Coordinates of N, CA, C and O and ligand atoms in Angstrom, one line a residue:
X1 N 121.7 39.3 90.8 CA 121.4 40.6 91.2 C 122.6 41.5 91.7 O 123.3 41.1 92.6
X2 N 122.6 42.4 91.0 CA 123.7 43.6 91.2 C 123.3 44.1 92.6 O 122.4 44.5 92.9
X3 N 124.7 44.7 92.9 CA 124.6 45.1 94.5 C 124.9 46.7 93.8 O 125.2 46.6 92.7
X4 N 124.7 47.7 94.7 CA 125.2 49.4 94.5 C 126.3 49.5 94.1 O 126.6 50.1 93.5
X5 N 127.3 48.6 94.7 CA 128.7 48.9 94.2 C 129.2 47.9 93.2 O 130.0 48.0 92.4
X6 N 128.4 47.5 92.1 CA 128.3 46.6 91.2 C 127.9 47.5 90.0 O 126.7 47.9 89.7
X7 N 128.6 47.2 88.7 CA 128.2 48.3 87.5 C 126.6 47.7 87.2 O 126.7 46.6 86.9
X8 N 125.9 48.5 86.9 CA 124.7 48.3 86.2 C 124.7 47.4 85.0 O 125.6 47.8 84.1
X9 N 124.0 46.3 84.9 CA 124.5 45.8 83.5 C 123.0 45.7 82.5 O 121.9 45.9 83.4
X10 N 123.2 45.3 81.2 CA 121.9 45.2 80.7 C 120.6 44.4 80.8 O 121.2 43.3 81.7
X11 N 119.3 44.7 80.9 CA 118.5 43.8 81.4 C 117.5 43.8 80.1 O 116.4 44.3 79.8
X12 N 118.0 42.8 79.4 CA 117.2 42.6 77.8 C 115.9 42.4 78.1 O 115.2 41.9 78.9
X13 N 114.7 43.2 77.1 CA 113.3 42.9 77.0 C 113.0 42.6 75.6 O 114.1 42.0 75.0
X14 N 111.5 42.1 75.2 CA 111.7 41.5 74.2 C 112.2 42.4 72.8 O 112.9 41.7 71.8
X15 N 112.2 43.8 72.9 CA 112.6 44.5 71.8 C 114.1 44.4 71.9 O 114.7 44.5 70.8
X16 N 114.7 44.1 72.5 CA 116.3 44.7 72.6 C 117.2 43.0 73.1 O 118.4 42.9 72.6
X17 N 116.3 41.8 73.1 CA 116.9 40.6 73.4 C 117.8 40.2 72.0 O 119.3 39.7 72.4
X18 N 117.4 40.5 70.9 CA 118.4 40.1 69.4 C 119.8 41.1 69.8 O 120.4 40.4 69.4
X19 N 119.6 42.1 70.1 CA 120.6 43.1 70.2 C 121.7 42.5 71.0 O 123.0 42.0 70.7
X20 N 121.2 42.2 72.4 CA 122.0 41.8 73.3 C 122.4 40.5 73.0 O 123.6 40.0 73.5
X21 N 121.6 39.3 72.6 CA 122.3 37.9 72.3 C 123.4 38.3 71.2 O 124.4 37.7 71.2
X22 N 123.5 39.1 70.0 CA 124.3 39.5 69.2 C 125.5 39.9 69.8 O 126.7 39.8 69.7
X23 N 125.3 41.0 70.9 CA 126.8 41.5 71.5 C 127.3 40.2 72.5 O 128.6 40.4 72.3
X24 N 126.8 39.3 73.0 CA 127.0 38.3 73.3 C 128.2 37.6 72.8 O 129.2 36.7 73.1
X25 N 127.9 37.3 71.6 CA 128.5 36.6 70.5 C 129.6 37.4 69.9 O 130.0 36.8 69.0
X26 N 129.4 38.7 70.2 CA 130.7 39.8 69.5 C 130.3 40.2 68.2 O 131.2 40.3 67.3
X27 N 129.0 40.3 68.3 CA 128.5 41.0 66.9 C 127.8 42.3 67.4 O 127.0 41.9 68.2
X28 N 127.9 43.1 66.5 CA 127.0 44.7 66.8 C 126.1 44.2 65.6 O 125.9 44.5 64.6
X29 N 124.5 44.1 66.2 CA 123.5 43.9 65.2 C 122.3 44.9 65.4 O 122.3 45.3 66.5
X30 N 121.6 45.6 64.3 CA 120.7 46.5 64.3 C 119.8 46.1 63.5 O 119.6 45.8 62.6
X31 N 118.3 46.7 63.8 CA 117.3 46.0 62.7 C 117.6 47.0 61.5 O 117.9 48.2 61.4
X32 N 117.4 46.2 60.3 CA 117.6 46.9 59.0 C 116.5 46.8 58.2 O 115.9 45.6 58.2
X33 N 115.9 47.8 57.6 CA 114.4 47.7 56.8 C 114.8 47.1 55.3 O 115.8 47.6 54.7
X34 N 114.3 45.9 54.9 CA 114.7 45.6 53.6 C 113.8 46.5 52.5 O 114.1 45.9 51.5
X35 N 113.2 47.3 53.0 CA 112.3 48.1 51.8 C 113.4 49.4 51.4 O 113.4 49.5 50.5
X36 N 113.8 49.9 52.5 CA 114.6 51.2 52.4 C 116.0 51.1 52.4 O 116.8 51.9 52.3
X37 N 116.5 49.9 53.1 CA 117.7 49.8 53.4 C 118.5 50.6 54.9 O 119.3 50.4 54.8
X38 N 117.6 51.0 55.4 CA 117.8 51.8 56.4 C 118.0 51.0 58.0 O 117.1 50.4 58.2
X39 N 119.2 50.9 58.4 CA 119.3 50.6 59.8 C 118.4 51.5 60.9 O 118.3 52.9 60.7
X40 N 118.0 51.2 62.2 CA 117.7 52.1 63.1 C 118.1 51.6 64.3 O 118.1 50.0 64.5
X41 N 118.1 52.2 65.6 CA 118.3 51.7 66.9 C 117.9 52.9 67.9 O 118.1 54.3 67.4
X42 N 117.5 52.8 68.7 CA 116.4 51.8 69.3 C 115.7 51.0 68.6 O 115.2 51.4 67.5
X43 N 115.4 49.5 68.5 CA 114.3 48.7 68.0 C 113.3 49.1 68.0 O 112.5 49.5 69.1
X44 N 112.6 49.3 66.9 CA 110.9 49.6 66.7 C 110.5 48.5 65.9 O 111.0 47.5 65.3
X45 N 108.9 48.4 65.9 CA 108.2 47.5 65.0 C 107.9 47.9 63.8 O 107.7 47.4 62.8
X46 N 108.3 49.1 63.6 CA 108.3 49.9 62.3 C 109.5 50.6 62.0 O 110.0 51.2 62.9
X47 N 109.9 50.6 60.6 CA 111.1 51.6 60.1 C 110.8 52.9 60.4 O 109.6 53.5 59.8
X48 N 111.1 53.8 61.0 CA 111.3 55.0 61.4 C 111.3 56.0 60.0 O 110.7 57.2 60.1
X49 N 111.9 55.3 59.0 CA 112.1 56.1 58.0 C 111.0 55.8 56.8 O 110.6 57.0 56.4
X50 N 110.4 54.5 56.5 CA 109.2 54.4 55.7 C 107.8 53.9 56.1 O 107.3 53.4 55.5
X51 N 108.0 53.4 57.3 CA 107.0 52.5 58.0 C 106.8 51.3 57.8 O 105.8 50.6 58.2
X52 N 107.8 50.9 57.0 CA 107.8 49.1 56.8 C 107.9 48.5 58.2 O 108.3 48.5 58.8
X53 N 107.3 46.9 57.7 CA 107.4 46.2 58.7 C 108.4 45.0 58.5 O 108.4 44.1 59.4
X54 N 108.8 45.2 57.4 CA 110.3 44.3 56.7 C 111.6 44.8 57.2 O 112.3 45.4 56.8
X55 N 111.7 44.4 58.8 CA 113.0 44.6 59.3 C 113.6 43.2 59.8 O 113.3 42.1 60.3
X56 N 115.0 43.1 59.4 CA 116.2 42.2 60.0 C 117.0 42.6 60.5 O 117.6 43.5 60.2
X57 N 117.2 41.9 61.9 CA 118.6 42.2 62.4 C 120.0 41.9 61.8 O 119.9 40.6 61.0
X58 N 120.4 42.6 61.7 CA 121.7 42.9 60.4 C 122.9 43.1 61.2 O 123.1 44.4 61.9
X59 N 124.0 42.3 61.2 CA 125.1 42.8 61.5 C 125.7 44.2 61.1 O 125.7 44.7 59.7
X60 N 126.1 44.8 61.9 CA 127.1 46.2 61.7 C 128.5 46.0 61.4 O 128.8 45.3 62.0
X61 N 128.9 47.0 60.9 CA 130.5 46.9 61.0 C 131.1 47.3 62.0 O 132.4 46.8 62.3
X62 N 130.6 47.8 63.1 CA 131.1 48.0 64.4 C 132.1 49.3 64.4 O 132.8 49.6 65.2
X63 N 132.2 49.8 63.3 CA 133.0 51.2 63.0 C 132.0 52.4 63.1 O 130.7 52.7 62.5
X64 N 132.6 53.3 63.7 CA 131.8 54.9 63.4 C 132.7 55.9 63.8 O 134.0 55.4 64.0
X65 N 132.2 57.1 64.5 CA 132.7 58.3 64.9 C 132.4 58.9 66.1 O 130.9 58.7 66.4
X66 N 132.8 59.5 66.9 CA 132.2 60.2 68.1 C 131.3 61.5 67.5 O 131.8 62.1 66.7
X67 N 130.2 61.5 68.1 CA 129.3 62.2 67.7 C 129.1 63.2 68.8 O 129.2 64.7 68.7
X68 N 129.1 63.0 70.2 CA 129.2 63.9 71.0 C 129.6 63.0 72.0 O 129.9 61.8 72.2
X69 N 130.3 63.6 73.1 CA 130.9 62.8 74.5 C 130.8 64.0 75.6 O 130.8 65.2 75.4
X70 N 131.3 63.4 76.7 CA 131.4 64.1 78.0 C 132.4 63.2 78.8 O 132.4 62.0 78.7
X71 N 133.0 64.1 79.6 CA 134.1 63.0 80.8 C 133.5 63.3 81.8 O 133.1 64.2 82.6
X72 N 133.1 62.1 82.5 CA 132.6 62.3 83.8 C 133.7 61.8 84.8 O 134.5 61.1 84.6
X73 N 133.8 63.0 85.6 CA 134.9 63.1 86.6 C 134.0 62.5 88.1 O 135.0 62.4 89.1
X74 N 132.6 62.8 88.2 CA 132.3 62.4 89.7 C 131.2 61.6 89.4 O 130.2 61.1 88.5
X75 N 131.8 60.0 90.1 CA 131.0 58.9 89.8 C 129.6 59.1 90.3 O 129.2 59.6 91.4
X76 N 128.6 58.7 89.3 CA 127.2 59.1 89.7 C 126.8 57.8 91.0 O 125.4 58.2 91.2
X77 N 127.5 56.7 91.1 CA 127.3 55.6 92.0 C 128.3 55.0 92.6 O 129.3 55.1 91.7
X78 N 128.4 54.5 93.7 CA 129.8 53.8 93.7 C 130.3 52.7 93.0 O 131.4 52.5 92.6
X79 N 129.1 52.0 92.2 CA 129.8 51.2 91.2 C 130.6 51.8 89.8 O 131.4 51.1 89.4
X80 N 130.2 53.0 89.9 CA 131.2 53.8 88.9 C 132.6 54.5 89.3 O 133.6 54.9 88.8
X81 N 132.9 54.3 90.6 CA 133.8 55.1 91.1 C 135.4 54.8 90.9 O 136.2 55.6 90.7
X82 N 135.6 53.5 90.6 CA 136.9 53.3 90.4 C 137.1 53.5 88.5 O 138.4 53.5 88.1
X83 N 135.9 53.9 88.0 CA 136.4 54.1 86.6 C 136.5 56.0 86.3 O 137.1 56.0 85.3
X84 N 136.3 56.7 87.1 CA 136.4 58.0 87.1 C 137.9 58.1 86.6 O 138.9 57.8 87.3
X85 N 138.1 59.2 85.8 CA 137.4 59.7 85.1 C 137.1 58.8 83.6 O 138.2 58.1 83.7
X86 N 136.0 59.0 83.2 CA 135.8 57.9 82.0 C 134.6 58.8 80.9 O 134.6 59.7 81.4
X87 N 134.7 58.4 79.9 CA 133.9 59.0 78.5 C 132.9 58.6 78.5 O 132.6 57.1 78.0
X88 N 132.0 59.1 78.3 CA 130.1 58.5 77.9 C 130.2 59.3 76.7 O 130.3 60.5 76.4
X89 N 129.8 58.5 75.5 CA 129.6 59.1 74.1 C 128.7 58.7 73.4 O 128.2 57.6 73.7
X90 N 128.3 59.7 72.5 CA 127.1 59.0 71.5 C 128.0 59.2 70.2 O 128.8 59.6 69.9
X91 N 128.0 57.9 70.0 CA 128.7 57.1 68.5 C 127.8 57.3 67.6 O 126.7 56.5 67.5
X92 N 128.2 57.6 66.0 CA 127.4 57.7 65.0 C 128.1 56.5 64.4 O 129.3 56.8 63.6
X93 N 127.4 55.5 64.0 CA 128.0 54.1 63.4 C 127.9 54.5 61.9 O 127.2 55.7 61.4
X94 N 129.0 53.8 61.1 CA 129.0 53.9 59.6 C 127.7 53.8 59.0 O 127.4 54.1 58.0
X95 N 126.9 52.7 60.0 CA 125.5 52.7 59.0 C 124.5 53.7 59.4 O 123.3 53.5 59.1
X96 N 124.7 54.7 60.1 CA 123.9 55.7 60.4 C 123.2 56.1 61.4 O 122.5 56.8 61.8
X97 N 123.3 54.6 62.2 CA 122.8 55.2 63.6 C 123.4 55.4 64.8 O 124.9 55.6 64.2
X98 N 123.0 55.7 65.8 CA 123.6 56.3 67.1 C 123.3 55.3 68.1 O 121.8 54.9 68.1
X99 N 124.5 55.2 68.9 CA 124.3 54.5 70.3 C 125.2 55.3 71.2 O 126.3 55.5 71.1
X100 N 124.5 55.4 72.5 CA 125.4 55.6 73.9 C 126.2 54.8 74.4 O 125.7 53.5 74.5
X101 N 127.3 55.1 74.6 CA 128.6 53.7 75.1 C 129.7 54.7 75.8 O 129.4 55.7 76.1
X102 N 130.6 53.7 76.1 CA 132.0 54.4 76.5 C 133.0 54.5 75.8 O 133.0 53.3 74.8
X103 N 133.6 55.3 75.6 CA 135.3 55.2 74.8 C 136.1 54.9 76.0 O 136.3 55.6 76.8
X104 N 136.9 53.7 75.5 CA 137.8 53.2 76.3 C 139.3 53.2 75.3 O 139.3 53.7 74.2
X105 N 140.3 52.7 76.1 CA 141.5 52.6 75.2 C 142.4 53.9 75.0 O 143.1 53.8 74.0
X106 N 141.8 55.0 75.5 CA 142.7 56.2 75.4 C 142.5 57.0 76.6 O 141.5 57.0 77.2
X107 N 143.6 58.1 76.8 CA 142.9 58.7 77.9 C 141.7 59.8 77.6 O 141.6 60.1 76.4
X108 N 140.8 60.0 78.5 CA 139.7 60.6 78.4 C 139.7 61.9 77.6 O 139.0 62.4 76.5
X109 N 141.0 62.7 78.2 CA 140.9 64.0 77.5 C 141.8 63.8 75.9 O 142.0 64.8 75.3
X110 N 141.7 62.7 75.3 CA 142.4 62.6 73.9 C 140.9 62.2 73.1 O 141.4 62.4 71.9
X111 N 139.9 62.0 73.6 CA 138.9 61.9 72.9 C 138.2 63.2 72.1 O 138.4 64.4 72.9
X112 N 137.9 63.2 70.9 CA 137.6 64.4 70.2 C 136.3 64.0 69.1 O 136.3 62.9 68.8
X113 N 135.3 65.0 69.0 CA 134.2 64.8 68.1 C 134.7 64.5 66.8 O 135.6 65.0 66.3
X114 N 134.2 63.5 66.1 CA 134.7 63.0 65.0 C 135.6 62.0 64.9 O 136.1 61.5 63.9
X115 N 136.2 61.7 66.2 CA 137.3 60.7 66.2 C 136.4 59.3 65.7 O 135.6 58.8 65.8
X116 N 137.6 58.7 65.0 CA 137.0 57.1 64.5 C 137.1 56.3 65.4 O 138.3 56.4 66.1
X117 N 136.2 55.4 65.6 CA 136.2 54.4 66.8 C 135.8 53.1 66.3 O 135.2 53.2 65.1
X118 N 136.1 51.9 66.8 CA 135.5 50.9 66.6 C 135.1 50.1 67.7 O 135.4 50.2 69.2
X119 N 134.1 49.3 67.3 CA 133.6 48.4 68.4 C 134.7 47.8 69.3 O 135.4 47.0 69.0
X120 N 134.7 47.4 70.9 CA 135.3 46.4 71.6 C 134.4 45.9 72.6 O 133.9 46.6 73.6
X121 N 134.2 44.3 72.4 CA 133.3 44.1 73.5 C 134.0 43.6 74.8 O 135.1 43.3 74.7
X122 N 133.0 44.0 75.7 CA 133.7 43.7 76.9 C 132.7 42.7 77.8 O 131.8 43.2 78.0
X123 N 133.2 41.7 77.8 CA 132.6 40.8 78.9 C 132.6 40.9 80.5 O 133.7 40.8 80.8
X124 N 131.3 41.0 80.9 CA 131.0 41.2 82.2 C 131.0 39.8 83.3 O 131.5 39.3 84.3
X125 N 130.2 39.0 82.5 CA 129.7 37.6 83.1 C 129.1 36.9 81.6 O 129.1 37.6 80.7
X126 N 128.6 35.7 82.4 CA 128.0 34.6 81.0 C 127.0 35.5 80.2 O 126.4 35.3 79.3
X127 N 126.1 36.4 81.2 CA 124.9 37.1 80.6 C 125.1 38.2 80.2 O 124.3 38.7 79.4
X128 N 126.1 39.0 80.4 CA 126.4 40.3 79.9 C 127.6 40.6 79.6 O 128.7 40.6 80.0
X129 N 127.2 41.4 78.3 CA 128.8 41.9 77.2 C 128.4 43.3 77.2 O 127.0 43.5 76.5
X130 N 129.1 44.0 77.1 CA 128.9 45.5 76.7 C 129.3 45.9 75.3 O 130.9 45.5 75.5
X131 N 129.1 46.5 74.2 CA 129.8 47.1 73.5 C 129.9 48.5 73.6 O 129.7 49.2 73.4
X132 N 131.6 48.8 74.0 CA 132.4 49.7 74.3 C 133.2 49.8 73.1 O 133.5 49.3 71.8
X133 N 133.7 51.3 73.0 CA 134.4 51.6 71.5 C 135.8 52.3 72.0 O 135.9 52.9 72.9
X134 N 136.7 51.7 71.1 CA 138.0 52.3 71.4 C 138.5 53.1 70.0 O 137.9 52.9 68.9
X135 N 139.5 53.7 69.7 CA 139.9 54.6 68.8 C 140.7 53.5 67.6 O 141.2 52.4 68.2
X136 N 140.0 54.0 66.7 CA 140.3 53.0 65.4 C 141.8 53.3 64.9 O 141.6 54.7 64.6
X137 N 142.4 52.8 64.3 CA 143.9 53.5 63.5 C 143.3 53.7 62.1 O 142.1 53.2 61.5
X138 N 143.9 54.7 61.6 CA 143.6 55.1 60.1 C 142.7 56.1 60.2 O 141.4 55.9 60.0
Ligands
LIG1 ZN1 112.4 51.6 55.8

């Protein structure tokens, strides 16, 4: 169990367990509808675009762009004190889905909306790995 001074880590539930299992293996996977072809995230039992139940967990490219972001200067808890300033961003993946994460690997003030990024998996322990994003070349 985490103490207040440790970064909160994911607690997978039935809907998100496949996502976190893939992340632990170094893959970014999301449900894809085999009827209309769209990906979606957060996982649902029905395709949010066409209502189909024909969903398959499918690996994503791990590439996308910064859709929105903020720079956190004041840690929300002692667990984040050593990280400030850091970037919390919404990434729009090439597959069209969005997810909230951190942008790492560059100074926070270098992050821009539309900046190309790619996933970088950061392992915290045997149970928890997080998909963070870093600037992508080119
Ligand atoms: Zn669909």
